[in-house]
Tab-separated table of C-alpha atoms in Angstrom:
chain	number	residue	atom	x	y	z
A	1	MET	CA	197.163	-25.292	-95.677
A	2	SER	CA	194.275	-24.441	-98.058
A	3	ALA	CA	193.638	-26.607	-101.144
A	4	ARG	CA	194.894	-25.030	-104.452
A	5	PRO	CA	192.409	-24.329	-107.163
A	6	LEU	CA	191.898	-27.202	-109.562
A	7	TYR	CA	192.582	-24.964	-112.629
A	8	THR	CA	195.985	-24.211	-111.194
A	9	VAL	CA	196.876	-27.817	-110.768
A	10	LEU	CA	195.612	-28.515	-114.280
A	11	LEU	CA	197.684	-25.687	-115.760
A	12	GLU	CA	200.817	-26.720	-113.898
A	13	THR	CA	200.304	-30.346	-115.255
A	14	ALA	CA	200.001	-28.961	-118.716
A	15	LEU	CA	203.114	-26.844	-118.333
A	16	ALA	CA	205.059	-29.938	-117.272
A	17	LEU	CA	203.835	-31.872	-120.286
A	18	LEU	CA	203.438	-29.197	-123.177
A	19	PRO	CA	205.872	-27.064	-125.109
A	20	LEU	CA	206.088	-23.308	-124.459
A	21	THR	CA	203.385	-22.267	-126.946
A	22	THR	CA	200.577	-24.736	-126.712
A	23	GLN	CA	197.084	-25.077	-128.138
A	24	GLY	CA	195.182	-28.137	-127.070
A	25	ILE	CA	191.652	-29.504	-126.887
A	26	PHE	CA	190.374	-30.764	-123.524
A	27	VAL	CA	187.005	-32.068	-122.534
A	28	ALA	CA	185.423	-28.651	-121.873
A	29	GLY	CA	186.936	-26.664	-124.828
A	30	MET	CA	190.046	-25.181	-126.056
A	31	ILE	CA	193.076	-24.084	-123.901
A	32	THR	CA	196.080	-22.080	-125.038
A	33	VAL	CA	199.067	-22.009	-122.579
A	34	TRP	CA	202.066	-19.677	-122.995
A	35	GLN	CA	205.097	-19.409	-120.707
A	36	GLY	CA	207.166	-16.442	-119.814
A	37	ILE	CA	209.028	-14.704	-116.952
A	38	ILE	CA	207.676	-12.246	-114.459
A	39	ASP	CA	210.160	-10.518	-112.141
A	40	GLY	CA	212.680	-13.294	-112.815
A	41	GLN	CA	210.283	-16.258	-112.028
A	42	PRO	CA	208.875	-18.565	-114.593
A	43	ALA	CA	205.182	-17.731	-115.234
A	44	PHE	CA	202.354	-18.850	-117.468
A	45	PHE	CA	199.442	-17.388	-119.326
A	46	SER	CA	196.357	-19.472	-120.232
A	47	PHE	CA	193.411	-18.685	-122.402
A	48	VAL	CA	190.425	-21.091	-122.070
A	49	GLU	CA	187.491	-21.144	-124.433
A	50	THR	CA	184.414	-23.201	-123.849
A	51	PRO	CA	181.982	-24.172	-126.625
A	52	GLY	CA	178.762	-22.293	-126.494
A	53	GLU	CA	180.086	-19.494	-124.343
A	54	SER	CA	180.879	-16.003	-125.477
A	55	ASP	CA	183.449	-15.349	-122.818
A	56	ALA	CA	186.979	-16.896	-122.343
A	57	GLN	CA	188.976	-16.956	-119.204
A	58	ILE	CA	192.582	-15.714	-118.792
A	59	SER	CA	194.597	-16.972	-115.932
A	60	ILE	CA	198.193	-15.971	-115.079
A	61	GLY	CA	200.347	-17.492	-112.461
A	62	THR	CA	203.895	-18.355	-111.521
A	63	SER	CA	205.300	-21.846	-111.593
A	64	ALA	CA	208.469	-22.957	-109.846
A	65	PRO	CA	211.302	-24.293	-112.095
A	66	GLU	CA	212.126	-27.952	-111.558
A	67	GLY	CA	214.226	-28.529	-108.448
A	68	SER	CA	213.459	-24.967	-107.197
A	69	LYS	CA	211.846	-24.251	-103.728
A	70	ALA	CA	210.251	-21.066	-104.975
A	71	PRO	CA	206.421	-21.265	-104.460
A	72	ALA	CA	204.026	-21.300	-107.348
A	73	GLY	CA	201.134	-18.819	-107.165
A	74	ASP	CA	198.033	-17.568	-108.966
A	75	LEU	CA	198.458	-13.907	-109.956
A	76	CYS	CA	195.074	-13.181	-111.637
A	77	ARG	CA	192.039	-14.695	-113.215
A	78	PHE	CA	189.442	-12.804	-115.259
A	79	TRP	CA	187.021	-13.182	-118.231
A	80	VAL	CA	187.251	-11.497	-121.585
A	81	PRO	CA	185.039	-11.685	-124.729
A	82	ALA	CA	186.492	-14.500	-126.754
A	83	ALA	CA	185.694	-13.034	-130.172
A	84	ALA	CA	187.404	-9.754	-129.290
A	85	CYS	CA	190.734	-11.330	-128.154
A	86	SER	CA	192.813	-12.038	-131.321
A	87	ASP	CA	196.127	-13.892	-131.054
A	88	GLU	CA	197.968	-10.474	-131.585
A	89	TRP	CA	195.978	-8.874	-128.691
A	90	ARG	CA	196.926	-11.704	-126.363
A	91	GLN	CA	200.535	-11.714	-127.402
A	92	GLN	CA	200.753	-7.956	-126.833
A	93	PHE	CA	198.885	-8.275	-123.476
A	94	TRP	CA	201.203	-11.077	-122.231
A	95	ALA	CA	204.332	-9.227	-123.303
A	96	ASP	CA	203.146	-6.048	-121.579
A	97	TYR	CA	202.191	-7.973	-118.438
A	98	GLN	CA	205.578	-9.599	-118.143
A	99	ALA	CA	207.634	-6.422	-118.856
A	100	ASN	CA	205.705	-3.630	-117.111
A	101	PRO	CA	204.804	-3.620	-113.361
A	102	ALA	CA	202.584	-0.435	-113.919
A	103	PHE	CA	200.574	-2.404	-116.570
A	104	ARG	CA	200.121	-5.311	-114.113
A	105	ALA	CA	198.760	-2.837	-111.558
A	106	ALA	CA	196.449	-1.370	-114.266
A	107	VAL	CA	195.165	-4.871	-115.012
A	108	ASP	CA	194.388	-5.348	-111.232
A	109	SER	CA	192.353	-2.107	-111.277
A	110	PHE	CA	190.651	-2.512	-114.610
A	111	TYR	CA	189.428	-6.169	-113.818
A	112	ARG	CA	188.762	-5.430	-110.152
A	113	LEU	CA	191.306	-8.071	-109.028
A	114	ASP	CA	191.775	-6.206	-105.802
A	115	GLU	CA	188.373	-7.521	-104.706
A	116	PRO	CA	188.194	-10.505	-102.300
A	117	PRO	CA	187.728	-13.919	-104.095
A	118	GLU	CA	184.281	-15.037	-104.770
A	119	GLY	CA	182.330	-16.922	-102.095
A	120	PRO	CA	180.572	-20.249	-102.449
A	121	ASP	CA	177.240	-20.553	-104.169
A	122	TYR	CA	174.069	-21.479	-102.190
A	123	GLY	CA	174.546	-25.283	-102.753
A	124	ASP	CA	178.148	-25.220	-101.635
A	125	ALA	CA	177.332	-22.839	-98.751
A	126	ILE	CA	174.726	-25.144	-97.402
A	127	GLY	CA	177.205	-28.015	-97.043
A	128	ILE	CA	179.766	-25.627	-95.416
A	129	ALA	CA	177.066	-24.430	-92.991
A	130	LEU	CA	176.117	-27.879	-91.904
A	131	GLU	CA	179.640	-29.083	-91.463
A	132	ALA	CA	180.671	-25.986	-89.500
A	133	GLN	CA	177.219	-25.638	-87.743
A	134	SER	CA	177.020	-22.036	-88.851
A	135	ASP	CA	174.867	-19.773	-90.841
A	136	VAL	CA	175.016	-19.903	-94.681
A	137	PRO	CA	178.106	-17.826	-95.382
A	138	ILE	CA	176.666	-15.786	-98.275
A	139	ALA	CA	175.403	-12.144	-98.386
A	140	ILE	CA	171.931	-13.231	-99.359
A	141	SER	CA	171.559	-15.885	-96.743
A	142	ARG	CA	168.764	-14.076	-94.654
A	143	SER	CA	166.740	-13.371	-97.919
A	144	ILE	CA	166.992	-17.017	-98.806
A	145	GLU	CA	165.852	-18.114	-95.386
A	146	GLU	CA	162.855	-15.776	-95.741
A	147	LEU	CA	161.988	-17.359	-99.058
A	148	GLN	CA	162.229	-20.721	-97.575
A	149	ASP	CA	159.868	-19.778	-94.793
A	150	LEU	CA	157.302	-18.821	-97.593
A	151	ASP	CA	157.733	-22.287	-99.079
A	152	VAL	CA	159.817	-21.048	-101.829
A	153	TYR	CA	162.458	-23.760	-102.355
A	154	ILE	CA	165.741	-22.226	-103.651
A	155	ALA	CA	167.885	-24.742	-105.661
A	156	GLU	CA	170.855	-22.504	-106.506
A	157	ALA	CA	171.846	-18.919	-105.715
A	158	HIS	CA	174.840	-16.667	-105.745
A	159	ALA	CA	175.418	-13.146	-104.450
A	160	GLY	CA	177.744	-12.453	-107.306
A	161	SER	CA	181.393	-11.392	-107.606
A	162	THR	CA	183.847	-10.047	-110.100
A	163	LEU	CA	183.961	-13.519	-111.671
A	164	ARG	CA	180.284	-14.588	-111.847
A	165	PRO	CA	176.958	-12.848	-111.897
A	166	PRO	CA	174.328	-12.886	-109.144
A	167	TYR	CA	171.471	-15.275	-109.637
A	168	LEU	CA	168.705	-17.242	-107.968
A	169	ARG	CA	166.961	-20.348	-109.173
A	170	SER	CA	163.920	-21.942	-107.457
A	171	THR	CA	161.951	-25.105	-107.862
A	172	THR	CA	158.743	-23.395	-106.822
A	173	PRO	CA	157.447	-19.928	-108.039
A	174	ILE	CA	159.165	-16.762	-106.565
A	175	PRO	CA	156.718	-14.311	-104.941
A	176	GLY	CA	155.286	-11.831	-107.478
A	177	PRO	CA	156.076	-8.664	-105.522
A	178	LEU	CA	159.799	-9.773	-105.360
A	179	LEU	CA	159.981	-10.556	-109.080
A	180	ALA	CA	158.358	-7.130	-109.882
A	181	LEU	CA	160.964	-5.302	-107.746
A	182	LEU	CA	163.846	-7.199	-109.263
A	183	LYS	CA	162.526	-6.606	-112.731
A	184	GLU	CA	162.351	-2.918	-112.062
A	185	ALA	CA	165.858	-2.984	-110.563
A	186	GLY	CA	167.027	-4.272	-114.015
A	187	PHE	CA	167.311	-7.947	-113.521
A	188	VAL	CA	165.954	-10.584	-115.776
A	189	VAL	CA	163.202	-12.481	-114.081
A	190	SER	CA	160.990	-15.511	-114.754
A	191	ALA	CA	158.699	-17.478	-112.279
A	192	LEU	CA	161.547	-19.666	-111.146
A	193	GLN	CA	164.726	-17.652	-111.914
A	194	VAL	CA	166.509	-14.297	-111.472
A	195	SER	CA	169.662	-13.330	-113.484
A	196	ILE	CA	171.310	-10.515	-115.341
A	197	ASP	CA	172.023	-9.970	-119.019
A	198	CYS	CA	175.638	-9.297	-118.425
A	199	SER	CA	178.778	-10.842	-119.766
A	200	ARG	CA	181.318	-12.060	-117.180
A	201	ALA	CA	183.877	-9.937	-118.989
A	202	HIS	CA	182.509	-6.888	-117.371
A	203	PRO	CA	183.846	-7.134	-113.707
A	204	HIS	CA	182.799	-3.600	-112.692
A	205	LEU	CA	179.262	-4.251	-113.654
A	206	LEU	CA	179.321	-7.645	-112.019
A	207	LEU	CA	180.469	-6.199	-108.798
A	208	ALA	CA	177.912	-3.356	-108.985
A	209	ALA	CA	175.101	-5.842	-109.862
A	210	SER	CA	176.170	-8.026	-106.849
A	211	ALA	CA	175.674	-5.117	-104.531
A	212	ALA	CA	172.343	-4.127	-106.116
A	213	PHE	CA	171.067	-7.771	-105.993
A	214	THR	CA	171.930	-8.082	-102.350
A	215	ILE	CA	170.474	-4.719	-101.389
A	216	THR	CA	167.284	-5.371	-103.373
A	217	LEU	CA	166.714	-8.844	-101.698
A	218	GLU	CA	167.473	-7.281	-98.234
A	219	ASN	CA	165.072	-4.353	-98.758
A	220	TRP	CA	162.350	-6.781	-99.848
A	221	ARG	CA	162.965	-8.898	-96.825
A	222	THR	CA	162.809	-6.010	-94.392
A	223	GLY	CA	160.097	-4.171	-96.240
A	224	HIS	CA	162.189	-0.949	-96.559
A	225	ILE	CA	161.479	-0.394	-100.262
A	226	VAL	CA	162.845	2.770	-102.052
A	227	PRO	CA	161.912	4.040	-105.537
A	228	HIS	CA	162.733	1.218	-107.891
A	229	HIS	CA	164.916	3.193	-110.235
A	230	TRP	CA	167.344	3.604	-107.416
A	231	TYR	CA	168.128	-0.060	-107.398
A	232	ARG	CA	168.767	0.075	-111.154
A	233	ASP	CA	170.914	3.060	-110.993
A	234	LEU	CA	173.223	1.175	-108.480
A	235	TRP	CA	174.568	-0.951	-111.268
A	236	ARG	CA	173.444	-0.362	-114.913
A	237	PRO	CA	175.561	2.833	-115.318
A	238	GLN	CA	178.641	0.664	-114.660
A	239	ILE	CA	178.534	-0.914	-118.073
A	240	MET	CA	181.990	-0.194	-119.613
A	241	PRO	CA	182.333	0.662	-123.338
A	242	SER	CA	184.879	-2.014	-123.755
A	243	PRO	CA	185.767	-5.042	-121.576
A	244	LEU	CA	189.261	-5.110	-122.916
A	245	ILE	CA	192.005	-3.152	-121.133
A	246	PRO	CA	193.676	-0.577	-123.585
A	247	LEU	CA	197.144	-1.776	-124.463
A	248	THR	CA	198.501	1.262	-126.396
A	249	THR	CA	197.488	4.641	-127.715
A	250	ASP	CA	200.677	5.130	-129.924
A	251	ASP	CA	200.621	6.404	-133.411
A	252	GLU	CA	201.317	3.769	-136.171
A	253	GLN	CA	205.113	4.242	-136.372
A	254	THR	CA	205.420	4.183	-132.578
A	255	PHE	CA	203.143	1.250	-132.343
A	256	LYS	CA	205.234	-0.740	-134.808
A	257	ALA	CA	208.391	-0.134	-132.765
A	258	ARG	CA	206.652	-0.990	-129.556
A	259	TRP	CA	205.071	-4.143	-131.227
A	260	LEU	CA	208.658	-5.216	-132.229
A	261	GLU	CA	209.851	-4.615	-128.621
A	262	ARG	CA	207.036	-6.857	-127.342
A	263	GLN	CA	207.890	-9.546	-129.968
A	264	LEU	CA	211.540	-9.400	-128.883
A	265	ALA	CA	210.489	-9.632	-125.201
A	266	TRP	CA	208.265	-12.648	-126.109
A	267	ALA	CA	211.211	-14.295	-128.027
A	268	ALA	CA	213.638	-13.533	-125.149
A	269	SER	CA	211.283	-15.199	-122.687
A	270	LYS	CA	210.949	-18.373	-124.823
A	271	LEU	CA	214.803	-18.417	-125.303
A	272	ALA	CA	215.223	-18.282	-121.497
A	273	TRP	CA	213.007	-21.299	-121.279
A	274	GLY	CA	215.069	-23.067	-123.894
A	275	GLY	CA	212.139	-23.531	-126.294
A	276	ILE	CA	212.656	-20.975	-129.142
A	277	SER	CA	212.506	-22.369	-132.661
A	278	GLU	CA	213.766	-21.189	-135.973
A	279	GLY	CA	210.183	-20.338	-136.901
A	280	ASP	CA	209.873	-18.096	-133.945
A	281	LEU	CA	213.065	-16.315	-134.952
A	282	HIS	CA	212.037	-15.970	-138.599
A	283	LYS	CA	208.827	-14.234	-137.412
A	284	LEU	CA	210.932	-11.272	-135.950
A	285	HIS	CA	210.796	-8.623	-138.685
A	286	SER	CA	212.065	-5.078	-138.380
A	287	GLY	CA	211.899	-3.832	-141.876
A	288	ARG	CA	213.832	-0.679	-142.771
A	289	ASP	CA	214.276	1.377	-139.675
A	290	ALA	CA	216.500	4.007	-138.102
A	291	PHE	CA	219.143	1.398	-137.208
A	292	SER	CA	219.408	-0.243	-140.730
A	293	ARG	CA	222.047	2.233	-141.946
A	294	LEU	CA	223.949	2.845	-138.845
A	295	LYS	CA	227.651	1.725	-138.725
A	296	HIS	CA	229.645	0.174	-135.959
A	297	ASP	CA	230.484	3.325	-133.774
A	298	ASP	CA	226.975	4.742	-134.128
A	299	LEU	CA	225.472	1.473	-133.017
A	300	LEU	CA	227.793	1.257	-129.976
A	301	ASN	CA	226.938	4.941	-129.079
A	302	HIS	CA	223.218	4.139	-129.184
A	303	LEU	CA	223.869	1.146	-126.830
A	304	SER	CA	226.068	3.289	-124.515
A	305	LEU	CA	228.880	0.805	-125.141
A	306	THR	CA	232.585	1.800	-125.521
A	307	ALA	CA	233.504	-1.535	-127.105
A	308	LYS	CA	231.629	-4.356	-128.823
A	309	PRO	CA	230.542	-7.277	-126.466
A	310	SER	CA	233.357	-9.893	-126.403
A	311	PRO	CA	231.220	-12.788	-127.889
A	312	LEU	CA	230.973	-10.758	-131.117
A	313	SER	CA	234.744	-11.316	-131.840
A	314	GLU	CA	233.850	-14.697	-133.138
A	315	TRP	CA	231.615	-13.240	-135.843
A	316	GLU	CA	232.552	-11.638	-139.146
A	317	GLU	CA	232.151	-7.870	-139.084
A	318	VAL	CA	228.994	-7.816	-141.316
A	319	TYR	CA	227.221	-10.121	-138.858
A	320	GLN	CA	228.493	-8.111	-135.937
A	321	LEU	CA	226.571	-5.120	-137.351
A	322	ARG	CA	223.515	-7.174	-137.737
A	323	ILE	CA	223.674	-8.248	-134.068
A	324	LEU	CA	224.264	-4.687	-132.823
A	325	ARG	CA	221.267	-3.450	-134.789
A	326	TRP	CA	218.996	-6.124	-133.213
A	327	MET	CA	220.344	-5.104	-129.836
A	328	CYS	CA	219.440	-1.524	-130.669
A	329	ARG	CA	215.969	-2.717	-131.397
A	330	GLY	CA	215.659	-4.156	-127.912
A	331	ALA	CA	216.986	-7.693	-128.271
A	332	PRO	CA	219.276	-9.027	-125.521
A	333	LEU	CA	222.634	-10.087	-126.924
A	334	THR	CA	221.948	-13.815	-126.799
A	335	LEU	CA	218.677	-13.390	-128.661
A	336	ALA	CA	220.331	-11.102	-131.249
A	337	MET	CA	223.049	-13.757	-131.855
A	338	HIS	CA	220.415	-16.492	-132.301
A	339	LYS	CA	218.378	-14.328	-134.676
A	340	VAL	CA	221.442	-13.480	-136.833
A	341	ALA	CA	222.638	-17.185	-136.729
A	342	THR	CA	219.186	-18.265	-138.053
A	343	GLU	CA	219.448	-15.563	-140.837
A	344	VAL	CA	222.891	-16.728	-141.822
A	345	ALA	CA	221.958	-20.395	-142.047
A	346	PHE	CA	218.726	-19.496	-144.012
A	347	GLU	CA	220.767	-17.431	-146.428
A	348	GLY	CA	223.281	-20.257	-146.858
A	349	LYS	CA	220.592	-22.722	-147.697
A	350	ALA	CA	219.018	-20.331	-150.147
A	351	ARG	CA	222.464	-19.938	-152.010
A	352	GLU	CA	222.899	-23.758	-152.154
A	353	ARG	CA	219.338	-24.097	-153.730
A	354	SER	CA	220.011	-21.313	-156.296
A	355	GLN	CA	223.447	-22.912	-157.233
A	356	SER	CA	222.030	-26.352	-157.602
A	357	GLY	CA	219.179	-25.022	-159.603
């Protein structure tokens, strides 16, 4: 059995120790962990920010409930620009991801998560090669060997992937003709280093840059050089106007309704985990909407019910209407009852304060 990624182990440890919505500081930066449900299985969303870096990493996976034999798994991992990811964007993304299989497929495509996982970098690969008595298992291995034959000692290198840029670092000067070729190909070069000026939040660009980097090095090694602009055209046009996947194109009124639906889905997932608070319920606001004036029969018709749910018989009629209205807005029955119970308790405390004052 292959070893599980360290970040997965750390996240599952965090999930076992921390509440449903968590913000914490760890040695490398700030991590936010939210829990939810995907296809009936407990899941987590993490957002990791590292000081000094413009990109943050989003990780999503499933975690087995205590006592369950269901396997945990990593669903996706990708980079986004930290400054562009507001708390509202992340909540909306997470609600969409949980509720909509089509959106999950769109995320896979947008962030190129259908690509194979990244390979080891040069330092790791050398260790693997020596242990397995095989060639260095990276796409640029022959080019590195050629540089070594020229007494250019490579300290670190990676062919690139959707999660990290291609790069090359040497302890001795890289040959001038190779640096000139890589510079014309659009890479950032110095005497001892080759890199790209690209955020990890652009996976399409990273993947294209990886191919261009590998082809450029291989053509230099074999001497089959094509016009230099061809190498640049392999990857520079892949820059996306925005590295954030679009979440909605609705007009303002529709957006508000959809936003409330997402908030309700978020609250329902927290309730299912047993971790919803009064504060969470107070944050659910509908304002005056199409359901605010509807009466009992109209509400039941909207919900396609012939009779009110049996648990409502224990409530006064005025509160039954409130519960039905929240159900019409998208809240499950249990969440709707929790929401109204919180409202009733808050209103009772407010009356007591006004009477005592």
